[in-house]
PDB file of C-alpha atoms in Angstrom:
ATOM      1  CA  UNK A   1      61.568   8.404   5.137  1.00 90.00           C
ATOM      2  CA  UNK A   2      59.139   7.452   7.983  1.00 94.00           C
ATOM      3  CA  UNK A   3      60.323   4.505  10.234  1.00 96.00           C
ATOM      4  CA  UNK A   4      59.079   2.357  12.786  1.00 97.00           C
ATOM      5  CA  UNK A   5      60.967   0.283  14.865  1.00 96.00           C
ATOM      6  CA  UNK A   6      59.183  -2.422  17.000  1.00 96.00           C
ATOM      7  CA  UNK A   7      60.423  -4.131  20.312  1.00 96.00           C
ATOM      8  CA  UNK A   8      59.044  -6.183  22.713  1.00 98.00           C
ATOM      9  CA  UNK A   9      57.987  -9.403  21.177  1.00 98.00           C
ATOM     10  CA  UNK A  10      58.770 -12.814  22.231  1.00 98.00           C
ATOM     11  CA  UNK A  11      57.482 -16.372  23.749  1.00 98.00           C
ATOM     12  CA  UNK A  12      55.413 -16.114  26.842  1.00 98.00           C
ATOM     13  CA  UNK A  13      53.033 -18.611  28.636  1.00 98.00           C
ATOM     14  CA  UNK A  14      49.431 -19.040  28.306  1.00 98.00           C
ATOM     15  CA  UNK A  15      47.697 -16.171  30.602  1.00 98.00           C
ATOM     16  CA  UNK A  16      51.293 -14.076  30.513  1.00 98.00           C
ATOM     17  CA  UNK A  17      51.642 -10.599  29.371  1.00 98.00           C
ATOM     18  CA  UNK A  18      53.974  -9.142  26.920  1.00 98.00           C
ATOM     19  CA  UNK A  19      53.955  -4.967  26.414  1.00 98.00           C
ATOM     20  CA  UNK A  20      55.158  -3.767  22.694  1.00 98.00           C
ATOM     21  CA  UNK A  21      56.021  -0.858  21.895  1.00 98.00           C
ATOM     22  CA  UNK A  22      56.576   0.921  18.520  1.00 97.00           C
ATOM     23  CA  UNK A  23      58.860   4.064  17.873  1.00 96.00           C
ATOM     24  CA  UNK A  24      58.116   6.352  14.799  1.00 94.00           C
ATOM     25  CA  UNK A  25      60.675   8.586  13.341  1.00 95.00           C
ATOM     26  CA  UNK A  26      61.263  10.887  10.190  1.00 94.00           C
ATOM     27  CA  UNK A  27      57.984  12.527  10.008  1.00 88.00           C
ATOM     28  CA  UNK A  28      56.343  15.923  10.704  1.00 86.00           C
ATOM     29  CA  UNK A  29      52.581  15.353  11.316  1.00 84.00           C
ATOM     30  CA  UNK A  30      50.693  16.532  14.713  1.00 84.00           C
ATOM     31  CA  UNK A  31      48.013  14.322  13.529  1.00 90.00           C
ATOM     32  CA  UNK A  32      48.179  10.519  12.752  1.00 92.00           C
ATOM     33  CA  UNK A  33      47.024   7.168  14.032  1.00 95.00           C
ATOM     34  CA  UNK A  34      49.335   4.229  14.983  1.00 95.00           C
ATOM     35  CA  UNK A  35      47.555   0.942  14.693  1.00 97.00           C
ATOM     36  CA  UNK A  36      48.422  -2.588  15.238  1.00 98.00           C
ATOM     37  CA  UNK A  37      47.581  -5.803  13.252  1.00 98.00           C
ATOM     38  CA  UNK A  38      48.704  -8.933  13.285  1.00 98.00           C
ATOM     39  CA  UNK A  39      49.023 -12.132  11.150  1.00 98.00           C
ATOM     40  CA  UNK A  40      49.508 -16.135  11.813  1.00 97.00           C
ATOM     41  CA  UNK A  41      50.202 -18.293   9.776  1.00 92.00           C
ATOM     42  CA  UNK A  42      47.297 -19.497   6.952  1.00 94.00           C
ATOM     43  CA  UNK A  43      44.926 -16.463   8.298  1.00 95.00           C
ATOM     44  CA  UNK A  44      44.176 -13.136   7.037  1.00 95.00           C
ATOM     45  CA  UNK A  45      45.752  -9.862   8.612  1.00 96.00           C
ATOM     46  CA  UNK A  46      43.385  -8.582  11.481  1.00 97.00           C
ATOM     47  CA  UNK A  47      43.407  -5.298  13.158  1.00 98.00           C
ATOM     48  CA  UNK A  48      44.207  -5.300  16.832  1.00 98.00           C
ATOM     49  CA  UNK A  49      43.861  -1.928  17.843  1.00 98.00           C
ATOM     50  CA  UNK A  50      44.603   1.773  17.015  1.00 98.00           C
ATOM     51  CA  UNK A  51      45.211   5.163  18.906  1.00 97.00           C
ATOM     52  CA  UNK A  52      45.207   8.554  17.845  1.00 94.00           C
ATOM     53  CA  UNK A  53      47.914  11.146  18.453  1.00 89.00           C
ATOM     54  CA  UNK A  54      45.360  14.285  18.850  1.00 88.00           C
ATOM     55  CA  UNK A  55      43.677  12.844  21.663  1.00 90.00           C
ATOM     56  CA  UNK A  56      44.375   9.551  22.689  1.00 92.00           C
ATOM     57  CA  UNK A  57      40.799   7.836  21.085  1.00 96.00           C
ATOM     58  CA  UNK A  58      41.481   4.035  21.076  1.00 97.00           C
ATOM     59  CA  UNK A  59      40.086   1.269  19.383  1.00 97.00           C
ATOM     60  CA  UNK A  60      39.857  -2.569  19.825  1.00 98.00           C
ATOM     61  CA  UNK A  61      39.127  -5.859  17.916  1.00 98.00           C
ATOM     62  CA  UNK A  62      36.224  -7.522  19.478  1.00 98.00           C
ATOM     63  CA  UNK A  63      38.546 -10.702  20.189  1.00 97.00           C
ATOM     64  CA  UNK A  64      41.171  -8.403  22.541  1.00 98.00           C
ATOM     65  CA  UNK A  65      38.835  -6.215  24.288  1.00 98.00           C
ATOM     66  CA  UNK A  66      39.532  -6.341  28.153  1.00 98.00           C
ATOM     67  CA  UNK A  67      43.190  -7.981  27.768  1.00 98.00           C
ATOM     68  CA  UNK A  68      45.032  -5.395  25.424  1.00 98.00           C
ATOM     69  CA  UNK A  69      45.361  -1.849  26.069  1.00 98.00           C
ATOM     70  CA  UNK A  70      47.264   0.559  23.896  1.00 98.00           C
ATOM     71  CA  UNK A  71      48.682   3.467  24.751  1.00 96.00           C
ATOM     72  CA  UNK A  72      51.007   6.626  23.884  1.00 93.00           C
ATOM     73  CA  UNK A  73      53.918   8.679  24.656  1.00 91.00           C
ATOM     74  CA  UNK A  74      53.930  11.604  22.065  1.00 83.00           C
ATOM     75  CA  UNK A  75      57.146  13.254  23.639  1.00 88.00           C
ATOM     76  CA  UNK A  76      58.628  10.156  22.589  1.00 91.00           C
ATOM     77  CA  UNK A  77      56.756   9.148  19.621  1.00 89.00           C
ATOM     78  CA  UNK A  78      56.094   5.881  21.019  1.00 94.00           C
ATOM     79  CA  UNK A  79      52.808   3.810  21.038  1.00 96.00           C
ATOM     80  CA  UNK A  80      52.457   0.477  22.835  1.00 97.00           C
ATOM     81  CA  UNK A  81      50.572  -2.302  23.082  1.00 98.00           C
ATOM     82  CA  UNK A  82      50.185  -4.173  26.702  1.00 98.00           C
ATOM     83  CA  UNK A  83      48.952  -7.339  26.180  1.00 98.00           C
ATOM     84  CA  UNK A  84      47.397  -9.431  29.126  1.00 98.00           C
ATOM     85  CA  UNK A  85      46.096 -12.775  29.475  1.00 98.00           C
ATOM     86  CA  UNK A  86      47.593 -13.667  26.700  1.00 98.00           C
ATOM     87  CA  UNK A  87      46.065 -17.362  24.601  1.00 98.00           C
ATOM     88  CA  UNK A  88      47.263 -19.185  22.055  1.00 98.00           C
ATOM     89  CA  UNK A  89      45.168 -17.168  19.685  1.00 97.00           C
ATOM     90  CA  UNK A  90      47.316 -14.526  20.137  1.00 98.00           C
ATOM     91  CA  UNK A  91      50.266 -16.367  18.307  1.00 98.00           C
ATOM     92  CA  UNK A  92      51.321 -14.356  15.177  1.00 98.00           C
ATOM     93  CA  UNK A  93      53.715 -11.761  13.640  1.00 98.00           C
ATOM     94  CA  UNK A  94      52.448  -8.714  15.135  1.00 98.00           C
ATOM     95  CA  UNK A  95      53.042  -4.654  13.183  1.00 98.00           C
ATOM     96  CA  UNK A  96      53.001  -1.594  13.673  1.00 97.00           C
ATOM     97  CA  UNK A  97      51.305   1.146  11.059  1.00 97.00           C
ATOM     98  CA  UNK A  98      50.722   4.777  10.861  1.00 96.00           C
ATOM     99  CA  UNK A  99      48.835   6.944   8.635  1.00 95.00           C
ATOM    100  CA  UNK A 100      47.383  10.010   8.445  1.00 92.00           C
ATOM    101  CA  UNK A 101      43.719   8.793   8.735  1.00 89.00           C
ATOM    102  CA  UNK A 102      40.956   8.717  11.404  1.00 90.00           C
ATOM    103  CA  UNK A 103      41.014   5.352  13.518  1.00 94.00           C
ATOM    104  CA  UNK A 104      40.154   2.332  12.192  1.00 95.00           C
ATOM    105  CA  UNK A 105      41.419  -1.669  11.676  1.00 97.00           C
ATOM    106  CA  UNK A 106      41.261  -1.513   7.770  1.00 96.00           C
ATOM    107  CA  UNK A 107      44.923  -1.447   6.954  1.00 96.00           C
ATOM    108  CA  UNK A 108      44.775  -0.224   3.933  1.00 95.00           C
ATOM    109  CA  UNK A 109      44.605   3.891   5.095  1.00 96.00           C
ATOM    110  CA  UNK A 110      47.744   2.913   7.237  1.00 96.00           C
ATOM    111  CA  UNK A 111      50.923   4.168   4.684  1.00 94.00           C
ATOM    112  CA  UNK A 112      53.608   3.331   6.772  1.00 96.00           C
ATOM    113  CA  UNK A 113      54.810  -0.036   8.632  1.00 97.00           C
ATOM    114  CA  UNK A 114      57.014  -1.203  10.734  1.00 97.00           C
ATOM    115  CA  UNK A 115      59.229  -5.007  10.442  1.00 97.00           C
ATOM    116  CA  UNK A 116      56.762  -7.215  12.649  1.00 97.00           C
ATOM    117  CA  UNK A 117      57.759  -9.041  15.876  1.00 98.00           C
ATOM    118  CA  UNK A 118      56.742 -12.427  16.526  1.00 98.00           C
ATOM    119  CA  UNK A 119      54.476 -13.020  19.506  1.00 98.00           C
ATOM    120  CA  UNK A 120      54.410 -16.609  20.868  1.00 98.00           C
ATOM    121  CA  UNK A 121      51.971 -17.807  23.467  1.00 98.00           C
ATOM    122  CA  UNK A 122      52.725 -21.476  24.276  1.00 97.00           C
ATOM    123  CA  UNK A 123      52.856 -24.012  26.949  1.00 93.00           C
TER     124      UNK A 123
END
């Protein structure tokens, strides 16, 4: 049984910086993509960003391009997600997902996910 298991959330200030991080265990696969979404409340799940595990490709929403950066640690089959200049927009339950599939911010190729951590950016 694959599991992820996601730390790092919490309540920050406007312009603060959180970094997750996501840890994936009982699996086999060279090959995979870990991707994070997130959802607040009354809104529709949106993809934040993605990495692959061959050879480090990323991807980005438009709307966190030049404040999030994701990143990987395949010795320790960990991916995470620093997060900079963080808004109020940015409020919402935030997962982690893997699948075996080529990058992308559709979550439904993503088989696997992890609990969600709540990110809060308030004043």
């Amino acid at each position: 049984q694959v599991q992820l298991v996601e730390s790092g959330g919490g309540l920050v200030q406007p312009g603060g910086s959180l970094r997750l991080s996501c840890t994936a265990s009982g699996f086999t696969w060279d090959t995979y993509a870990i991707g994070w979404f997130r959802q607040a409340p009354g809104k529709e799940r949106e993809g934040v960003s993605c990495i692959s595990s061959r050879d480090g490709s990323t991807y980005y929403a438009d709307s966190v391009k030049g404040r999030f950066t994701i990143s990987r640690d395949n010795a320790k089959n960990t991916v995470y997600l620093q997060m900079n200049s963080l808004k109020p927009e940015d409020t919402a339950v935030y997962y982690c997902a893997m699948g075996r599939t080529w990058l992308t911010l559709e979550a439904l190729p993503y088989n696997y996910w992890g609990q969600g951590t709540q990110v809060t950016v308030s004043s």
